[in-house]
PDB file of C-alpha atoms and ligand atoms in Angstrom:
ATOM      1  CA  VAL A   1    -167.898  40.549  -4.036  1.00  0.00           C
ATOM      2  CA  THR A   2    -170.788  38.133  -4.086  1.00  0.00           C
ATOM      3  CA  ILE A   3    -172.672  36.607  -6.995  1.00  0.00           C
ATOM      4  CA  ASP A   4    -175.634  38.665  -5.837  1.00  0.00           C
ATOM      5  CA  ALA A   5    -173.647  41.875  -6.305  1.00  0.00           C
ATOM      6  CA  GLU A   6    -172.735  40.780  -9.836  1.00  0.00           C
ATOM      7  CA  LYS A   7    -176.405  40.125 -10.609  1.00  0.00           C
ATOM      8  CA  ARG A   8    -177.304  43.566  -9.243  1.00  0.00           C
ATOM      9  CA  CYS A   9    -174.605  45.303 -11.343  1.00  0.00           C
ATOM     10  CA  ALA A  10    -175.844  43.589 -14.511  1.00  0.00           C
ATOM     11  CA  ALA A  11    -179.445  44.493 -13.613  1.00  0.00           C
ATOM     12  CA  GLU A  12    -178.502  48.142 -13.065  1.00  0.00           C
ATOM     13  CA  ALA A  13    -176.850  48.336 -16.476  1.00  0.00           C
ATOM     14  CA  ALA A  14    -179.889  46.833 -18.201  1.00  0.00           C
ATOM     15  CA  ALA A  15    -182.302  49.127 -16.348  1.00  0.00           C
ATOM     16  CA  GLU A  16    -180.424  52.094 -17.853  1.00  0.00           C
ATOM     17  CA  LEU A  17    -181.585  51.002 -21.313  1.00  0.00           C
ATOM     18  CA  VAL A  18    -185.234  51.501 -20.397  1.00  0.00           C
ATOM     19  CA  GLU A  19    -186.825  54.793 -21.442  1.00  0.00           C
ATOM     20  CA  THR A  20    -190.174  56.416 -20.819  1.00  0.00           C
ATOM     21  CA  GLY A  21    -192.881  55.161 -23.157  1.00  0.00           C
ATOM     22  CA  MET A  22    -191.348  51.737 -23.691  1.00  0.00           C
ATOM     23  CA  THR A  23    -193.037  48.380 -23.436  1.00  0.00           C
ATOM     24  CA  VAL A  24    -190.702  46.066 -21.555  1.00  0.00           C
ATOM     25  CA  GLY A  25    -190.617  42.269 -21.228  1.00  0.00           C
ATOM     26  CA  LEU A  26    -189.548  41.020 -17.820  1.00  0.00           C
ATOM     27  CA  GLY A  27    -187.917  37.584 -17.485  1.00  0.00           C
ATOM     28  CA  THR A  28    -187.909  35.294 -14.498  1.00  0.00           C
ATOM     29  CA  GLY A  29    -185.415  34.296 -11.821  1.00  0.00           C
ATOM     30  CA  THR A  30    -183.144  35.600  -9.096  1.00  0.00           C
ATOM     31  CA  THR A  31    -181.324  38.023 -11.417  1.00  0.00           C
ATOM     32  CA  ILE A  32    -184.593  39.534 -12.625  1.00  0.00           C
ATOM     33  CA  ALA A  33    -185.635  39.831  -8.968  1.00  0.00           C
ATOM     34  CA  HIS A  34    -182.770  42.358  -8.659  1.00  0.00           C
ATOM     35  CA  LEU A  35    -183.898  44.218 -11.761  1.00  0.00           C
ATOM     36  CA  LEU A  36    -187.514  44.839 -10.711  1.00  0.00           C
ATOM     37  CA  PRO A  37    -186.964  47.268  -7.793  1.00  0.00           C
ATOM     38  CA  ILE A  38    -184.130  49.003  -9.665  1.00  0.00           C
ATOM     39  CA  LEU A  39    -186.440  49.559 -12.628  1.00  0.00           C
ATOM     40  CA  ALA A  40    -189.312  50.680 -10.391  1.00  0.00           C
ATOM     41  CA  ARG A  41    -187.054  53.267  -8.704  1.00  0.00           C
ATOM     42  CA  ARG A  42    -186.497  54.932 -12.077  1.00  0.00           C
ATOM     43  CA  ALA A  43    -190.225  55.818 -12.017  1.00  0.00           C
ATOM     44  CA  LEU A  44    -190.551  55.796 -15.811  1.00  0.00           C
ATOM     45  CA  ALA A  45    -193.905  55.684 -17.608  1.00  0.00           C
ATOM     46  CA  ILE A  46    -193.525  52.157 -18.987  1.00  0.00           C
ATOM     47  CA  ARG A  47    -195.739  49.113 -19.464  1.00  0.00           C
ATOM     48  CA  CYS A  48    -194.312  45.693 -18.665  1.00  0.00           C
ATOM     49  CA  VAL A  49    -195.129  42.114 -19.625  1.00  0.00           C
ATOM     50  CA  ALA A  50    -194.205  39.432 -17.070  1.00  0.00           C
ATOM     51  CA  THR A  51    -193.008  35.942 -18.025  1.00  0.00           C
ATOM     52  CA  SER A  52    -194.152  34.231 -14.811  1.00  0.00           C
ATOM     53  CA  PRO A  53    -196.583  34.647 -11.929  1.00  0.00           C
ATOM     54  CA  MET A  54    -193.579  35.237  -9.641  1.00  0.00           C
ATOM     55  CA  THR A  55    -192.249  38.107 -11.748  1.00  0.00           C
ATOM     56  CA  GLU A  56    -195.744  39.544 -12.059  1.00  0.00           C
ATOM     57  CA  ARG A  57    -196.251  39.477  -8.300  1.00  0.00           C
ATOM     58  CA  ILE A  58    -192.907  41.124  -7.467  1.00  0.00           C
ATOM     59  CA  ALA A  59    -193.290  43.661 -10.268  1.00  0.00           C
ATOM     60  CA  ARG A  60    -196.706  44.743  -9.001  1.00  0.00           C
ATOM     61  CA  GLU A  61    -195.389  44.917  -5.423  1.00  0.00           C
ATOM     62  CA  VAL A  62    -192.645  47.353  -6.419  1.00  0.00           C
ATOM     63  CA  GLY A  63    -195.117  49.426  -8.423  1.00  0.00           C
ATOM     64  CA  LEU A  64    -194.458  48.455 -12.048  1.00  0.00           C
ATOM     65  CA  THR A  65    -197.420  48.417 -14.446  1.00  0.00           C
ATOM     66  CA  ILE A  66    -198.061  44.925 -15.790  1.00  0.00           C
ATOM     67  CA  THR A  67    -200.078  44.332 -18.918  1.00  0.00           C
ATOM     68  CA  ALA A  68    -200.979  41.212 -20.937  1.00  0.00           C
ATOM     69  CA  LEU A  69    -198.787  40.459 -23.942  1.00  0.00           C
ATOM     70  CA  ASP A  70    -201.909  40.054 -26.062  1.00  0.00           C
ATOM     71  CA  GLY A  71    -202.948  43.606 -25.215  1.00  0.00           C
ATOM     72  CA  ILE A  72    -199.982  45.308 -26.891  1.00  0.00           C
ATOM     73  CA  ASP A  73    -198.579  45.451 -30.416  1.00  0.00           C
ATOM     74  CA  ARG A  74    -194.897  45.169 -29.701  1.00  0.00           C
ATOM     75  CA  LEU A  75    -192.230  45.039 -27.018  1.00  0.00           C
ATOM     76  CA  ASP A  76    -189.350  47.484 -27.272  1.00  0.00           C
ATOM     77  CA  LEU A  77    -187.020  45.667 -24.923  1.00  0.00           C
ATOM     78  CA  ALA A  78    -187.018  42.397 -23.018  1.00  0.00           C
ATOM     79  CA  ILE A  79    -184.609  41.698 -20.164  1.00  0.00           C
ATOM     80  CA  ASP A  80    -183.995  38.220 -18.761  1.00  0.00           C
ATOM     81  CA  GLY A  81    -181.477  36.036 -16.985  1.00  0.00           C
ATOM     82  CA  ALA A  82    -179.938  32.806 -18.254  1.00  0.00           C
ATOM     83  CA  ASP A  83    -178.538  29.590 -16.834  1.00  0.00           C
ATOM     84  CA  GLN A  84    -175.652  29.352 -19.322  1.00  0.00           C
ATOM     85  CA  VAL A  85    -174.210  31.747 -21.917  1.00  0.00           C
ATOM     86  CA  ALA A  86    -171.842  30.206 -24.486  1.00  0.00           C
ATOM     87  CA  PRO A  87    -169.105  32.182 -26.311  1.00  0.00           C
ATOM     88  CA  ASP A  88    -171.173  32.019 -29.522  1.00  0.00           C
ATOM     89  CA  PHE A  89    -174.217  33.430 -27.632  1.00  0.00           C
ATOM     90  CA  TRP A  90    -176.276  30.263 -27.523  1.00  0.00           C
ATOM     91  CA  LEU A  91    -178.156  30.303 -24.210  1.00  0.00           C
ATOM     92  CA  VAL A  92    -179.580  27.641 -21.963  1.00  0.00           C
ATOM     93  CA  LYS A  93    -182.589  28.851 -19.987  1.00  0.00           C
ATOM     94  CA  GLY A  94    -185.446  27.260 -18.094  1.00  0.00           C
ATOM     95  CA  GLY A  95    -183.806  26.293 -14.814  1.00  0.00           C
ATOM     96  CA  GLY A  96    -186.761  28.075 -13.254  1.00  0.00           C
ATOM     97  CA  GLY A  97    -189.206  26.506 -15.700  1.00  0.00           C
ATOM     98  CA  ALA A  98    -190.333  29.773 -17.295  1.00  0.00           C
ATOM     99  CA  HIS A  99    -188.604  29.322 -20.659  1.00  0.00           C
ATOM    100  CA  THR A 100    -191.726  28.935 -22.834  1.00  0.00           C
ATOM    101  CA  ARG A 101    -193.089  32.348 -21.909  1.00  0.00           C
ATOM    102  CA  GLU A 102    -189.557  33.767 -21.830  1.00  0.00           C
ATOM    103  CA  LYS A 103    -188.918  32.618 -25.401  1.00  0.00           C
ATOM    104  CA  ILE A 104    -192.218  34.073 -26.656  1.00  0.00           C
ATOM    105  CA  VAL A 105    -191.404  37.400 -25.000  1.00  0.00           C
ATOM    106  CA  ALA A 106    -187.794  37.372 -26.278  1.00  0.00           C
ATOM    107  CA  VAL A 107    -188.785  36.899 -29.912  1.00  0.00           C
ATOM    108  CA  THR A 108    -191.617  39.433 -29.619  1.00  0.00           C
ATOM    109  CA  SER A 109    -189.213  42.125 -28.487  1.00  0.00           C
ATOM    110  CA  GLU A 110    -187.183  44.495 -30.673  1.00  0.00           C
ATOM    111  CA  ARG A 111    -184.218  43.904 -28.392  1.00  0.00           C
ATOM    112  CA  PHE A 112    -183.483  41.033 -26.004  1.00  0.00           C
ATOM    113  CA  ILE A 113    -180.959  41.804 -23.282  1.00  0.00           C
ATOM    114  CA  VAL A 114    -179.578  39.064 -21.028  1.00  0.00           C
ATOM    115  CA  ILE A 115    -178.258  39.818 -17.542  1.00  0.00           C
ATOM    116  CA  VAL A 116    -175.986  37.335 -15.752  1.00  0.00           C
ATOM    117  CA  ASP A 117    -173.339  36.996 -13.079  1.00  0.00           C
ATOM    118  CA  SER A 118    -169.932  35.792 -14.206  1.00  0.00           C
ATOM    119  CA  THR A 119    -170.631  32.149 -13.250  1.00  0.00           C
ATOM    120  CA  LYS A 120    -173.116  31.892 -16.122  1.00  0.00           C
ATOM    121  CA  LEU A 121    -170.444  32.314 -18.811  1.00  0.00           C
ATOM    122  CA  VAL A 122    -169.380  28.856 -19.958  1.00  0.00           C
ATOM    123  CA  ASP A 123    -166.856  27.614 -22.514  1.00  0.00           C
ATOM    124  CA  ALA A 124    -169.375  25.076 -23.761  1.00  0.00           C
ATOM    125  CA  LEU A 125    -173.032  24.410 -22.943  1.00  0.00           C
ATOM    126  CA  SER A 126    -173.670  21.399 -20.755  1.00  0.00           C
ATOM    127  CA  PRO A 127    -176.775  19.297 -20.055  1.00  0.00           C
ATOM    128  CA  PRO A 128    -179.445  19.069 -18.901  1.00  0.00           C
ATOM    129  CA  LEU A 129    -181.719  20.877 -21.314  1.00  0.00           C
ATOM    130  CA  PRO A 130    -184.903  22.185 -19.621  1.00  0.00           C
ATOM    131  CA  LEU A 131    -188.141  21.234 -21.385  1.00  0.00           C
ATOM    132  CA  GLU A 132    -191.809  22.021 -21.107  1.00  0.00           C
ATOM    133  CA  LEU A 133    -193.857  19.029 -22.284  1.00  0.00           C
ATOM    134  CA  ALA A 134    -197.569  18.612 -22.927  1.00  0.00           C
ATOM    135  CA  VAL A 135    -199.128  16.496 -20.201  1.00  0.00           C
ATOM    136  CA  PHE A 136    -201.163  14.563 -22.767  1.00  0.00           C
ATOM    137  CA  GLY A 137    -199.075  11.617 -23.968  1.00  0.00           C
ATOM    138  CA  LEU A 138    -196.174  12.525 -21.726  1.00  0.00           C
ATOM    139  CA  ALA A 139    -194.686   8.995 -21.694  1.00  0.00           C
ATOM    140  CA  SER A 140    -194.896   8.786 -25.484  1.00  0.00           C
ATOM    141  CA  THR A 141    -193.202  12.171 -25.895  1.00  0.00           C
ATOM    142  CA  ILE A 142    -190.443  11.173 -23.501  1.00  0.00           C
ATOM    143  CA  ARG A 143    -189.754   7.965 -25.466  1.00  0.00           C
ATOM    144  CA  ARG A 144    -189.207  10.043 -28.619  1.00  0.00           C
ATOM    145  CA  LEU A 145    -186.629  12.335 -27.065  1.00  0.00           C
ATOM    146  CA  ALA A 146    -182.936  11.787 -27.731  1.00  0.00           C
ATOM    147  CA  GLY A 147    -181.851  10.943 -24.188  1.00  0.00           C
ATOM    148  CA  PRO A 148    -182.895  10.287 -20.600  1.00  0.00           C
ATOM    149  CA  VAL A 149    -185.575  12.657 -19.308  1.00  0.00           C
ATOM    150  CA  GLN A 150    -186.121  13.622 -15.673  1.00  0.00           C
ATOM    151  CA  VAL A 151    -189.598  14.960 -15.064  1.00  0.00           C
ATOM    152  CA  ARG A 152    -189.570  17.554 -12.270  1.00  0.00           C
ATOM    153  CA  PRO A 153    -192.034  16.073  -9.774  1.00  0.00           C
ATOM    154  CA  GLY A 154    -195.184  18.131  -9.351  1.00  0.00           C
ATOM    155  CA  SER A 155    -193.693  20.973 -11.365  1.00  0.00           C
ATOM    156  CA  PHE A 156    -195.831  22.578 -14.054  1.00  0.00           C
ATOM    157  CA  SER A 157    -195.614  25.770 -16.051  1.00  0.00           C
ATOM    158  CA  PRO A 158    -198.348  28.390 -15.572  1.00  0.00           C
ATOM    159  CA  ASP A 159    -199.721  27.137 -18.899  1.00  0.00           C
ATOM    160  CA  GLY A 160    -200.080  23.584 -17.599  1.00  0.00           C
ATOM    161  CA  GLY A 161    -197.074  21.910 -19.228  1.00  0.00           C
ATOM    162  CA  ALA A 162    -194.917  19.417 -17.337  1.00  0.00           C
ATOM    163  CA  LEU A 163    -191.392  20.637 -16.623  1.00  0.00           C
ATOM    164  CA  ALA A 164    -188.545  18.222 -17.294  1.00  0.00           C
ATOM    165  CA  ASP A 165    -184.831  18.032 -18.040  1.00  0.00           C
ATOM    166  CA  LEU A 166    -183.257  16.194 -20.971  1.00  0.00           C
ATOM    167  CA  ASP A 167    -179.805  14.698 -20.593  1.00  0.00           C
ATOM    168  CA  VAL A 168    -178.349  15.330 -24.034  1.00  0.00           C
ATOM    169  CA  SER A 169    -175.044  16.651 -25.358  1.00  0.00           C
ATOM    170  CA  LEU A 170    -175.323  20.347 -26.233  1.00  0.00           C
ATOM    171  CA  VAL A 171    -172.112  20.436 -28.316  1.00  0.00           C
ATOM    172  CA  GLU A 172    -174.228  21.040 -31.447  1.00  0.00           C
ATOM    173  CA  PRO A 173    -177.007  23.250 -30.063  1.00  0.00           C
ATOM    174  CA  ALA A 174    -178.631  24.037 -33.427  1.00  0.00           C
ATOM    175  CA  ILE A 175    -179.040  20.343 -34.219  1.00  0.00           C
ATOM    176  CA  VAL A 176    -180.356  19.476 -30.751  1.00  0.00           C
ATOM    177  CA  ALA A 177    -182.746  22.450 -30.814  1.00  0.00           C
ATOM    178  CA  ALA A 178    -184.208  21.356 -34.156  1.00  0.00           C
ATOM    179  CA  GLN A 179    -184.469  17.682 -33.133  1.00  0.00           C
ATOM    180  CA  VAL A 180    -186.119  18.380 -29.794  1.00  0.00           C
ATOM    181  CA  ALA A 181    -188.507  20.980 -31.216  1.00  0.00           C
ATOM    182  CA  ALA A 182    -189.626  18.479 -33.883  1.00  0.00           C
ATOM    183  CA  VAL A 183    -190.944  15.986 -31.299  1.00  0.00           C
ATOM    184  CA  PRO A 184    -194.726  16.355 -30.934  1.00  0.00           C
ATOM    185  CA  GLY A 185    -195.566  17.125 -27.333  1.00  0.00           C
ATOM    186  CA  VAL A 186    -192.546  19.360 -26.767  1.00  0.00           C
ATOM    187  CA  VAL A 187    -193.991  22.768 -25.921  1.00  0.00           C
ATOM    188  CA  ALA A 188    -190.592  24.473 -25.722  1.00  0.00           C
ATOM    189  CA  HIS A 189    -186.967  23.717 -24.892  1.00  0.00           C
ATOM    190  CA  GLY A 190    -184.506  25.976 -23.124  1.00  0.00           C
ATOM    191  CA  LEU A 191    -182.044  26.572 -25.989  1.00  0.00           C
ATOM    192  CA  PHE A 192    -182.152  30.183 -27.218  1.00  0.00           C
ATOM    193  CA  PRO A 193    -180.238  30.817 -30.479  1.00  0.00           C
ATOM    194  CA  PRO A 194    -177.707  33.654 -30.862  1.00  0.00           C
ATOM    195  CA  ALA A 195    -180.013  35.449 -33.310  1.00  0.00           C
ATOM    196  CA  THR A 196    -182.390  36.043 -30.395  1.00  0.00           C
ATOM    197  CA  VAL A 197    -179.761  37.872 -28.346  1.00  0.00           C
ATOM    198  CA  SER A 198    -179.075  41.599 -28.698  1.00  0.00           C
ATOM    199  CA  GLY A 199    -176.578  41.821 -25.840  1.00  0.00           C
ATOM    200  CA  VAL A 200    -175.441  40.262 -22.576  1.00  0.00           C
ATOM    201  CA  PHE A 201    -174.534  42.290 -19.486  1.00  0.00           C
ATOM    202  CA  VAL A 202    -172.157  40.266 -17.319  1.00  0.00           C
ATOM    203  CA  GLY A 203    -171.360  41.260 -13.756  1.00  0.00           C
ATOM    204  CA  HIS A 204    -167.648  40.854 -13.007  1.00  0.00           C
ATOM    205  CA  GLY A 205    -166.938  41.787  -9.426  1.00  0.00           C
ATOM    206  CA  ARG A 206    -168.191  45.354  -9.151  1.00  0.00           C
ATOM    207  CA  SER A 207    -168.074  46.119 -12.866  1.00  0.00           C
ATOM    208  CA  VAL A 208    -170.194  45.171 -15.840  1.00  0.00           C
ATOM    209  CA  GLU A 209    -169.146  43.995 -19.259  1.00  0.00           C
ATOM    210  CA  LEU A 210    -171.423  44.187 -22.319  1.00  0.00           C
ATOM    211  CA  LEU A 211    -171.029  41.306 -24.749  1.00  0.00           C
ATOM    212  CA  GLU A 212    -172.662  41.806 -28.127  1.00  0.00           C
ATOM    213  CA  PRO A 213    -173.131  39.209 -30.821  1.00  0.00           C
ATOM    214  CA  ARG A 214    -171.629  40.260 -34.126  1.00  0.00           C
ATOM    215  CA  HIS A 215    -175.032  40.361 -35.829  1.00  0.00           C
ATOM    216  CA  ARG A 216    -176.239  42.862 -33.176  1.00  0.00           C
ATOM    217  CA  SER A 217    -179.756  41.597 -33.647  1.00  0.00           C
ATOM    218  CA  GLN A 218    -182.325  44.371 -33.547  1.00  0.00           C
ATOM    219  CA  ARG A 219    -185.272  42.032 -33.213  1.00  0.00           C
TER     220      ARG A 219
HETATM  221  C1  A5P B 301    -186.259  30.765 -15.755  1.00  0.00           C
HETATM  222  O1  A5P B 301    -186.959  29.715 -16.258  1.00  0.00           O
HETATM  223  C2  A5P B 301    -184.891  30.764 -16.344  1.00  0.00           C
HETATM  224  O2  A5P B 301    -184.867  30.759 -17.727  1.00  0.00           O
HETATM  225  C3  A5P B 301    -184.061  31.897 -15.808  1.00  0.00           C
HETATM  226  O3  A5P B 301    -183.978  32.935 -16.709  1.00  0.00           O
HETATM  227  C4  A5P B 301    -182.733  31.387 -15.522  1.00  0.00           C
HETATM  228  O4  A5P B 301    -182.902  30.192 -14.826  1.00  0.00           O
HETATM  229  C5  A5P B 301    -181.892  32.377 -14.723  1.00  0.00           C
HETATM  230  O5  A5P B 301    -182.306  32.396 -13.420  1.00  0.00           O
HETATM  231  P1  A5P B 301    -181.426  33.074 -12.280  1.00  0.00           P
HETATM  232  O6  A5P B 301    -181.370  34.514 -12.579  1.00  0.00           O
HETATM  233  O7  A5P B 301    -182.167  32.757 -11.023  1.00  0.00           O
HETATM  234  O8  A5P B 301    -180.101  32.402 -12.335  1.00  0.00           O
END
């Protein structure tokens, strides 16, 4: 069984949660690329918000209705991938550079469901931490961050921010998240707290496991 099959199994499980009439946030990445045609095949009357131009393009191609986040009051459900999922449900996201929009969509949604293959489950989060940084004063912002920063050459978010990776220990994610977010010029970092997460579907071989944080956030 390939990693791709695990991604597809997790995507299928998440697609089952979608019901007619819902507004649905769509994440970004290779796992979400599996979700989009599966969701489209269900032919439900839903409106979707995309977190990246890539997701928007694929979603439209498969026939999903995309709307602007500003045009709707609420999202019922958001579904997204992750780069790392820790046992305490802290996530690292942003490998694909879409984490700013992904975080806005996640916290806007009543429920935030993460879909991953089994390689994304980690015992402890490890660096780097993806960042989106304002282009203005970039060198100054980088000097204020708590570790070496690699700017991704020529890589910008759809909102114009520079994408970068911070080499910092993620043993205390809450502390790092607060420190990094407090630096002016940081648009967003890729740490998502457990309170954001409603559930994680993990593909294991041909089966899917649902991991739920104890708080069962109904955001
Ligand atoms: C995009 O910026 C990321 O946050 C993705 O959600 C994450 O990188 C997962 O991507 P894959 O599904 O491609 O692993």
